[in-house]
PDB file of C-alpha atoms in Angstrom:
ATOM      1  CA  MET A  23     -69.118 101.358  10.470  1.00 92.00           C
ATOM      2  CA  ARG A  24     -65.422 100.854  11.092  1.00 96.00           C
ATOM      3  CA  PRO A  25     -63.588  97.560  10.387  1.00 97.00           C
ATOM      4  CA  LEU A  26     -61.386  96.117  13.135  1.00 98.00           C
ATOM      5  CA  LEU A  27     -58.946  93.216  12.878  1.00 98.00           C
ATOM      6  CA  LEU A  28     -58.085  91.661  16.248  1.00 96.00           C
ATOM      7  CA  ALA A  29     -54.505  90.459  15.842  1.00 92.00           C
ATOM      8  CA  GLY A  30     -52.834  90.884  19.207  1.00 74.00           C
ATOM      9  CA  GLY A  31     -53.637  87.807  21.297  1.00 68.00           C
ATOM     10  CA  LYS A  32     -51.070  85.926  23.374  1.00 65.00           C
ATOM     11  CA  SER A  33     -51.428  82.740  21.257  1.00 68.00           C
ATOM     12  CA  THR A  34     -50.392  80.669  24.271  1.00 73.00           C
ATOM     13  CA  ARG A  35     -51.770  77.377  22.968  1.00 77.00           C
ATOM     14  CA  MET A  36     -50.493  78.036  19.448  1.00 83.00           C
ATOM     15  CA  GLY A  37     -46.951  78.554  20.718  1.00 80.00           C
ATOM     16  CA  THR A  38     -46.203  81.223  18.105  1.00 86.00           C
ATOM     17  CA  PRO A  39     -47.825  84.572  17.200  1.00 89.00           C
ATOM     18  CA  LYS A  40     -51.042  83.619  15.444  1.00 92.00           C
ATOM     19  CA  HIS A  41     -51.249  86.743  13.309  1.00 94.00           C
ATOM     20  CA  LEU A  42     -47.837  85.989  11.761  1.00 93.00           C
ATOM     21  CA  LEU A  43     -48.646  82.409  10.739  1.00 93.00           C
ATOM     22  CA  ARG A  44     -48.122  81.859   7.018  1.00 93.00           C
ATOM     23  CA  MET A  45     -50.863  81.025   4.561  1.00 91.00           C
ATOM     24  CA  PRO A  46     -50.091  78.446   1.831  1.00 89.00           C
ATOM     25  CA  ASP A  47     -48.903  81.257  -0.463  1.00 90.00           C
ATOM     26  CA  GLY A  48     -46.606  82.670   2.234  1.00 91.00           C
ATOM     27  CA  THR A  49     -48.851  85.599   3.168  1.00 92.00           C
ATOM     28  CA  PRO A  50     -49.045  86.346   6.914  1.00 94.00           C
ATOM     29  CA  LEU A  51     -52.446  85.446   8.332  1.00 95.00           C
ATOM     30  CA  TYR A  52     -53.185  89.000   9.439  1.00 96.00           C
ATOM     31  CA  ARG A  53     -52.728  90.234   5.866  1.00 95.00           C
ATOM     32  CA  ARG A  54     -55.139  87.601   4.609  1.00 95.00           C
ATOM     33  CA  GLN A  55     -57.649  89.016   7.110  1.00 96.00           C
ATOM     34  CA  LEU A  56     -56.913  92.530   5.876  1.00 95.00           C
ATOM     35  CA  GLN A  57     -57.780  91.328   2.374  1.00 94.00           C
ATOM     36  CA  LEU A  58     -61.022  89.927   3.757  1.00 96.00           C
ATOM     37  CA  LEU A  59     -61.974  93.252   5.318  1.00 96.00           C
ATOM     38  CA  ARG A  60     -60.862  95.173   2.242  1.00 95.00           C
ATOM     39  CA  ALA A  61     -63.295  93.120   0.139  1.00 93.00           C
ATOM     40  CA  ILE A  62     -66.084  94.650   2.221  1.00 93.00           C
ATOM     41  CA  PHE A  63     -64.548  98.043   3.011  1.00 94.00           C
ATOM     42  CA  PRO A  64     -62.857  99.271  -0.186  1.00 92.00           C
ATOM     43  CA  GLU A  65     -60.422 102.143  -0.415  1.00 84.00           C
ATOM     44  CA  PRO A  66     -60.201 104.787   0.896  1.00 89.00           C
ATOM     45  CA  GLN A  67     -61.813 103.535   4.126  1.00 93.00           C
ATOM     46  CA  THR A  68     -59.335 102.864   6.907  1.00 95.00           C
ATOM     47  CA  ILE A  69     -58.975  99.380   8.381  1.00 96.00           C
ATOM     48  CA  TYR A  70     -57.891  99.192  12.019  1.00 96.00           C
ATOM     49  CA  ILE A  71     -55.622  96.506  13.474  1.00 96.00           C
ATOM     50  CA  SER A  72     -55.639  95.827  17.199  1.00 94.00           C
ATOM     51  CA  LEU A  73     -52.272  94.735  18.596  1.00 92.00           C
ATOM     52  CA  ALA A  74     -51.146  93.997  22.123  1.00 88.00           C
ATOM     53  CA  GLN A  75     -48.347  96.212  23.384  1.00 84.00           C
ATOM     54  CA  GLU A  76     -45.904  93.316  23.184  1.00 85.00           C
ATOM     55  CA  SER A  77     -47.150  91.773  19.912  1.00 87.00           C
ATOM     56  CA  GLU A  78     -44.447  90.654  17.511  1.00 90.00           C
ATOM     57  CA  THR A  79     -44.406  92.551  14.239  1.00 89.00           C
ATOM     58  CA  ASP A  80     -43.118  92.235  10.700  1.00 88.00           C
ATOM     59  CA  ASP A  81     -41.816  94.979   8.431  1.00 90.00           C
ATOM     60  CA  TYR A  82     -45.245  96.133   7.373  1.00 90.00           C
ATOM     61  CA  LEU A  83     -46.583  96.397  10.912  1.00 91.00           C
ATOM     62  CA  GLU A  84     -43.426  98.240  11.916  1.00 90.00           C
ATOM     63  CA  SER A  85     -44.082 100.732   9.129  1.00 88.00           C
ATOM     64  CA  LEU A  86     -47.506 101.390  10.617  1.00 89.00           C
ATOM     65  CA  LEU A  87     -46.243 101.673  14.180  1.00 85.00           C
ATOM     66  CA  SER A  88     -43.475 104.142  13.487  1.00 81.00           C
ATOM     67  CA  ALA A  89     -44.395 107.641  12.352  1.00 43.00           C
ATOM     68  CA  GLU A  90     -41.035 107.995  10.630  1.00 34.00           C
ATOM     69  CA  ALA A  91     -40.825 104.484   9.180  1.00 45.00           C
ATOM     70  CA  VAL A  92     -40.468 103.913   5.474  1.00 44.00           C
ATOM     71  CA  ASP A  93     -43.564 102.352   3.943  1.00 45.00           C
ATOM     72  CA  HIS A  94     -42.520  98.808   2.947  1.00 43.00           C
ATOM     73  CA  THR A  95     -45.656  98.308   0.864  1.00 45.00           C
ATOM     74  CA  PRO A  96     -44.999  97.676  -2.852  1.00 45.00           C
ATOM     75  CA  ASP A  97     -45.987 100.596  -5.069  1.00 45.00           C
ATOM     76  CA  ASN A  98     -48.592  98.498  -6.865  1.00 45.00           C
ATOM     77  CA  ASP A  99     -50.181  97.144  -3.653  1.00 49.00           C
ATOM     78  CA  ASP A 100     -52.732  99.858  -2.937  1.00 45.00           C
ATOM     79  CA  SER A 101     -54.661  97.662  -0.490  1.00 45.00           C
ATOM     80  CA  TYR A 102     -52.023  98.207   2.181  1.00 44.00           C
ATOM     81  CA  LYS A 103     -51.007 101.841   2.030  1.00 47.00           C
ATOM     82  CA  ALA A 104     -50.202 102.969   5.562  1.00 49.00           C
ATOM     83  CA  SER A 105     -52.649 105.868   5.308  1.00 56.00           C
ATOM     84  CA  ASN A 106     -55.522 103.383   5.050  1.00 90.00           C
ATOM     85  CA  VAL A 107     -54.468 100.934   7.763  1.00 93.00           C
ATOM     86  CA  LYS A 108     -54.058 102.054  11.353  1.00 94.00           C
ATOM     87  CA  VAL A 109     -52.812 100.172  14.420  1.00 93.00           C
ATOM     88  CA  LEU A 110     -54.643 100.498  17.739  1.00 94.00           C
ATOM     89  CA  ARG A 111     -52.607  99.343  20.732  1.00 88.00           C
ATOM     90  CA  ASP A 112     -54.108  97.648  23.788  1.00 85.00           C
ATOM     91  CA  GLU A 113     -54.088  99.848  26.875  1.00 77.00           C
ATOM     92  CA  THR A 114     -52.555  97.210  29.177  1.00 73.00           C
ATOM     93  CA  PRO A 115     -49.729  94.709  28.464  1.00 70.00           C
ATOM     94  CA  ASN A 116     -50.793  91.074  28.222  1.00 64.00           C
ATOM     95  CA  GLU A 117     -48.459  90.152  31.075  1.00 61.00           C
ATOM     96  CA  ASP A 118     -50.368  92.499  33.356  1.00 53.00           C
ATOM     97  CA  SER A 119     -52.869  90.785  35.638  1.00 51.00           C
ATOM     98  CA  ARG A 120     -55.474  93.260  34.393  1.00 53.00           C
ATOM     99  CA  SER A 121     -55.074  92.230  30.750  1.00 56.00           C
ATOM    100  CA  ALA A 122     -58.482  91.727  29.177  1.00 71.00           C
ATOM    101  CA  GLY A 123     -57.519  89.431  26.273  1.00 85.00           C
ATOM    102  CA  PRO A 124     -59.650  89.995  23.137  1.00 92.00           C
ATOM    103  CA  ALA A 125     -61.744  92.506  25.067  1.00 94.00           C
ATOM    104  CA  ALA A 126     -58.662  94.737  25.229  1.00 93.00           C
ATOM    105  CA  GLY A 127     -58.655  95.046  21.447  1.00 94.00           C
ATOM    106  CA  LEU A 128     -62.360  95.821  21.357  1.00 96.00           C
ATOM    107  CA  LEU A 129     -61.914  98.476  24.018  1.00 96.00           C
ATOM    108  CA  ALA A 130     -58.957 100.003  22.165  1.00 95.00           C
ATOM    109  CA  ALA A 131     -61.346 100.531  19.259  1.00 97.00           C
ATOM    110  CA  TYR A 132     -63.995 101.919  21.607  1.00 97.00           C
ATOM    111  CA  ARG A 133     -61.522 104.434  23.024  1.00 96.00           C
ATOM    112  CA  TYR A 134     -60.555 105.487  19.511  1.00 96.00           C
ATOM    113  CA  ASP A 135     -64.156 106.073  18.403  1.00 97.00           C
ATOM    114  CA  PRO A 136     -66.853 105.483  21.038  1.00 97.00           C
ATOM    115  CA  TRP A 137     -69.636 106.361  18.602  1.00 97.00           C
ATOM    116  CA  ALA A 138     -68.811 103.871  15.861  1.00 96.00           C
ATOM    117  CA  ASN A 139     -70.285 100.487  15.080  1.00 96.00           C
ATOM    118  CA  TRP A 140     -67.224  98.231  14.845  1.00 97.00           C
ATOM    119  CA  VAL A 141     -67.143  95.296  12.430  1.00 97.00           C
ATOM    120  CA  VAL A 142     -64.843  92.843  14.171  1.00 97.00           C
ATOM    121  CA  VAL A 143     -62.817  89.968  12.727  1.00 98.00           C
ATOM    122  CA  ALA A 144     -60.175  88.019  14.650  1.00 96.00           C
ATOM    123  CA  CYS A 145     -57.171  86.145  13.287  1.00 94.00           C
ATOM    124  CA  ASP A 146     -58.681  83.026  14.895  1.00 93.00           C
ATOM    125  CA  TYR A 147     -60.789  82.416  11.756  1.00 95.00           C
ATOM    126  CA  PRO A 148     -58.456  81.840   8.778  1.00 95.00           C
ATOM    127  CA  LEU A 149     -61.162  80.397   6.504  1.00 94.00           C
ATOM    128  CA  LEU A 150     -63.717  83.165   7.035  1.00 95.00           C
ATOM    129  CA  PRO A 151     -65.037  84.462   3.670  1.00 95.00           C
ATOM    130  CA  PRO A 152     -66.442  87.923   2.883  1.00 94.00           C
ATOM    131  CA  GLU A 153     -69.916  86.383   2.680  1.00 94.00           C
ATOM    132  CA  ALA A 154     -69.836  85.855   6.440  1.00 95.00           C
ATOM    133  CA  LEU A 155     -69.510  89.594   7.032  1.00 95.00           C
ATOM    134  CA  TYR A 156     -72.033  90.390   4.348  1.00 93.00           C
ATOM    135  CA  LEU A 157     -74.568  88.171   6.139  1.00 93.00           C
ATOM    136  CA  LEU A 158     -73.907  90.027   9.398  1.00 93.00           C
ATOM    137  CA  PHE A 159     -74.793  93.294   7.677  1.00 91.00           C
ATOM    138  CA  LEU A 160     -77.951  91.852   6.156  1.00 89.00           C
ATOM    139  CA  LYS A 161     -79.191  90.433   9.462  1.00 88.00           C
ATOM    140  CA  ARG A 162     -78.012  93.235  11.724  1.00 86.00           C
ATOM    141  CA  ASP A 163     -80.822  94.930  13.583  1.00 78.00           C
ATOM    142  CA  SER A 164     -80.918  97.666  16.213  1.00 83.00           C
ATOM    143  CA  VAL A 165     -79.255  95.396  18.762  1.00 89.00           C
ATOM    144  CA  PRO A 166     -75.965  95.928  20.611  1.00 95.00           C
ATOM    145  CA  VAL A 167     -74.189  92.881  19.127  1.00 97.00           C
ATOM    146  CA  THR A 168     -74.734  90.821  15.995  1.00 97.00           C
ATOM    147  CA  CYS A 169     -72.483  87.767  15.816  1.00 97.00           C
ATOM    148  CA  TYR A 170     -72.425  84.068  14.981  1.00 97.00           C
ATOM    149  CA  ARG A 171     -73.252  80.886  16.849  1.00 95.00           C
ATOM    150  CA  SER A 172     -70.988  77.929  16.115  1.00 93.00           C
ATOM    151  CA  GLU A 173     -72.196  74.463  15.155  1.00 91.00           C
ATOM    152  CA  GLU A 174     -71.559  73.448  18.778  1.00 92.00           C
ATOM    153  CA  GLY A 175     -73.760  76.294  20.013  1.00 93.00           C
ATOM    154  CA  PHE A 176     -71.011  78.630  21.200  1.00 94.00           C
ATOM    155  CA  CYS A 177     -71.271  82.396  20.842  1.00 96.00           C
ATOM    156  CA  GLU A 178     -68.607  83.741  18.446  1.00 97.00           C
ATOM    157  CA  PRO A 179     -68.244  87.419  19.452  1.00 97.00           C
ATOM    158  CA  LEU A 180     -65.047  87.979  17.462  1.00 97.00           C
ATOM    159  CA  VAL A 181     -66.854  87.778  14.122  1.00 97.00           C
ATOM    160  CA  ALA A 182     -69.420  90.416  14.876  1.00 97.00           C
ATOM    161  CA  VAL A 183     -70.751  93.929  14.719  1.00 97.00           C
ATOM    162  CA  TRP A 184     -70.385  95.696  18.074  1.00 97.00           C
ATOM    163  CA  ALA A 185     -72.455  98.842  18.629  1.00 97.00           C
ATOM    164  CA  PRO A 186     -71.439 101.580  21.109  1.00 97.00           C
ATOM    165  CA  PRO A 187     -73.827 100.433  23.891  1.00 96.00           C
ATOM    166  CA  ALA A 188     -72.306  96.942  23.747  1.00 97.00           C
ATOM    167  CA  LEU A 189     -68.754  98.246  23.967  1.00 97.00           C
ATOM    168  CA  SER A 190     -69.761 100.496  26.843  1.00 97.00           C
ATOM    169  CA  ARG A 191     -71.160  97.471  28.685  1.00 97.00           C
ATOM    170  CA  LEU A 192     -68.038  95.457  27.890  1.00 97.00           C
ATOM    171  CA  SER A 193     -65.924  98.262  29.343  1.00 96.00           C
ATOM    172  CA  GLU A 194     -67.970  98.191  32.541  1.00 96.00           C
ATOM    173  CA  ARG A 195     -67.639  94.417  32.803  1.00 96.00           C
ATOM    174  CA  VAL A 196     -63.874  94.515  32.246  1.00 94.00           C
ATOM    175  CA  SER A 197     -63.531  97.136  34.978  1.00 93.00           C
ATOM    176  CA  ARG A 198     -65.193  94.623  37.320  1.00 94.00           C
ATOM    177  CA  GLY A 199     -62.865  91.824  36.242  1.00 92.00           C
ATOM    178  CA  HIS A 200     -65.196  90.147  33.714  1.00 93.00           C
ATOM    179  CA  SER A 201     -63.371  90.243  30.386  1.00 92.00           C
ATOM    180  CA  SER A 202     -65.261  87.691  28.281  1.00 95.00           C
ATOM    181  CA  PRO A 203     -66.723  89.246  25.106  1.00 97.00           C
ATOM    182  CA  ALA A 204     -68.964  86.182  24.704  1.00 96.00           C
ATOM    183  CA  ALA A 205     -70.464  86.653  28.167  1.00 96.00           C
ATOM    184  CA  ALA A 206     -71.053  90.336  27.458  1.00 96.00           C
ATOM    185  CA  ALA A 207     -72.709  89.547  24.122  1.00 96.00           C
ATOM    186  CA  LYS A 208     -75.024  86.974  25.689  1.00 95.00           C
ATOM    187  CA  GLU A 209     -75.898  89.331  28.539  1.00 95.00           C
ATOM    188  CA  LEU A 210     -76.951  91.875  25.909  1.00 95.00           C
ATOM    189  CA  ASP A 211     -79.148  89.339  24.071  1.00 94.00           C
ATOM    190  CA  ALA A 212     -76.961  89.415  20.993  1.00 95.00           C
ATOM    191  CA  VAL A 213     -78.399  88.272  17.692  1.00 95.00           C
ATOM    192  CA  MET A 214     -76.450  85.070  17.024  1.00 96.00           C
ATOM    193  CA  LEU A 215     -76.601  83.836  13.449  1.00 96.00           C
ATOM    194  CA  LYS A 216     -76.013  80.325  12.199  1.00 95.00           C
ATOM    195  CA  PRO A 217     -73.913  79.996   9.047  1.00 94.00           C
ATOM    196  CA  PRO A 218     -75.868  78.847   5.983  1.00 93.00           C
ATOM    197  CA  PRO A 219     -76.159  75.093   5.327  1.00 91.00           C
ATOM    198  CA  GLU A 220     -72.824  73.468   4.484  1.00 90.00           C
ATOM    199  CA  CYS A 221     -70.975  76.608   5.622  1.00 93.00           C
ATOM    200  CA  ASP A 222     -69.987  75.707   9.176  1.00 93.00           C
ATOM    201  CA  TRP A 223     -66.378  75.877   7.949  1.00 93.00           C
ATOM    202  CA  TRP A 224     -66.739  79.669   7.975  1.00 95.00           C
ATOM    203  CA  LEU A 225     -66.183  79.576  11.738  1.00 95.00           C
ATOM    204  CA  THR A 226     -63.174  77.245  11.734  1.00 94.00           C
ATOM    205  CA  ASN A 227     -61.300  78.452  14.814  1.00 93.00           C
ATOM    206  CA  VAL A 228     -57.575  77.806  15.185  1.00 93.00           C
ATOM    207  CA  ASN A 229     -55.952  77.918  18.613  1.00 90.00           C
ATOM    208  CA  THR A 230     -53.364  75.139  18.326  1.00 92.00           C
ATOM    209  CA  MET A 231     -50.788  74.191  15.719  1.00 93.00           C
ATOM    210  CA  GLU A 232     -52.734  71.007  15.012  1.00 93.00           C
ATOM    211  CA  GLU A 233     -55.865  73.040  14.235  1.00 92.00           C
ATOM    212  CA  TRP A 234     -53.817  75.376  12.052  1.00 92.00           C
ATOM    213  CA  ILE A 235     -52.380  72.487  10.028  1.00 92.00           C
ATOM    214  CA  THR A 236     -55.889  71.102   9.514  1.00 91.00           C
ATOM    215  CA  ALA A 237     -57.089  74.514   8.306  1.00 91.00           C
ATOM    216  CA  ILE A 238     -54.119  74.813   5.950  1.00 89.00           C
ATOM    217  CA  GLU A 239     -54.959  71.426   4.458  1.00 89.00           C
ATOM    218  CA  SER A 240     -58.524  72.638   3.855  1.00 83.00           C
ATOM    219  CA  MET A 241     -57.167  75.649   1.982  1.00 81.00           C
ATOM    220  CA  LYS A 242     -54.881  73.482  -0.145  1.00 70.00           C
ATOM    221  CA  LEU A 243     -57.833  71.316  -1.119  1.00 66.00           C
ATOM    222  CA  GLY A 244     -59.441  74.429  -2.547  1.00 62.00           C
ATOM    223  CA  GLY A 245     -62.755  74.150  -0.740  1.00 53.00           C
ATOM    224  CA  ALA A 246     -62.349  77.041   1.660  1.00 50.00           C
ATOM    225  CA  GLU A 247     -60.798  79.876  -0.302  1.00 46.00           C
ATOM    226  CA  PRO A 248     -62.230  83.398   0.133  1.00 45.00           C
ATOM    227  CA  VAL A 249     -64.239  84.625  -2.835  1.00 40.00           C
ATOM    228  CA  ALA A 250     -64.977  88.113  -4.060  1.00 41.00           C
ATOM    229  CA  ILE A 251     -68.494  89.405  -3.543  1.00 37.00           C
ATOM    230  CA  LYS A 252     -70.332  92.548  -4.476  1.00 46.00           C
ATOM    231  CA  VAL A 253     -71.668  94.448  -1.489  1.00 44.00           C
ATOM    232  CA  GLN A 254     -74.868  96.371  -1.996  1.00 48.00           C
ATOM    233  CA  LYS A 255     -74.422 100.108  -1.819  1.00 45.00           C
ATOM    234  CA  GLY A 256     -75.310 101.577   1.556  1.00 48.00           C
ATOM    235  CA  LEU A 257     -74.752  98.439   3.627  1.00 54.00           C
ATOM    236  CA  VAL A 258     -71.381  99.605   4.962  1.00 56.00           C
TER     237      VAL A 258
END
C-alpha cells in the first residue's frame, strides 16, 4: 500500500490554501497530516503528496518540487527528508473546465502506480487520528474502496483505501464528466465504516474559516490530539 495526502484543492470556501493553514503550534496543516501518515507508514516508506498545478507552496514543498532545491528540512527531522516524500501534480489546472477536484489527486496517484492500493487522507480532516487509518486496515476486505460514513450518513471517500479497480472506474467516470469520488465509491459498493462510539470527531471536516476555528478550539481543549499507536506487523 502507498500513502497519499490530498493537499491541492482550490479551498474556495475557505478563502485561503487549506493545506497551509496553521495548527496551534504553528505547523502547516499538511505537515500535521504527514505526521499522521508517518505514524502508520514509518521510514523508509515514501509518502506522496498530491498538489494542484497552481497550489501555493512553502519552503519545504518547494524543496520537493525542485530537483535542484536545497532541502530545508532540519537535520534532526528525519520524518521529512525529501527522499521519503514525493509530490504528485494534478494533470489539469484547477482553472481548467476539465478539472476533476479531489479526483484529480487520486488519478495522479493512479497514473504514478496503477497497481497500488492507495491509502488516502485529505487535508479536510485536521483532527483525524492514526487509529482511523488503522481501523480501515483492519476492516478492509477484497473490495474496491474502504472508507468512512459520517454521522450524517455521507460517504467520506477521502479517508479511504482505494484499490486499482476503483481508481480505474474513477478514471472512466472522470473522462465522462463525473468527477465525484463519493459517487464512484457508492457505485462500487464501497465498505463504509462508522467511527467507534464517541469518535465522530475523527471525521471533522473543515471547508470554511468558521469550521477551521471550531476545529482549532477543539485541539486547544486537548480532546482531539493525534496519539501514537502501534500497527501490527504486516497490516501495511
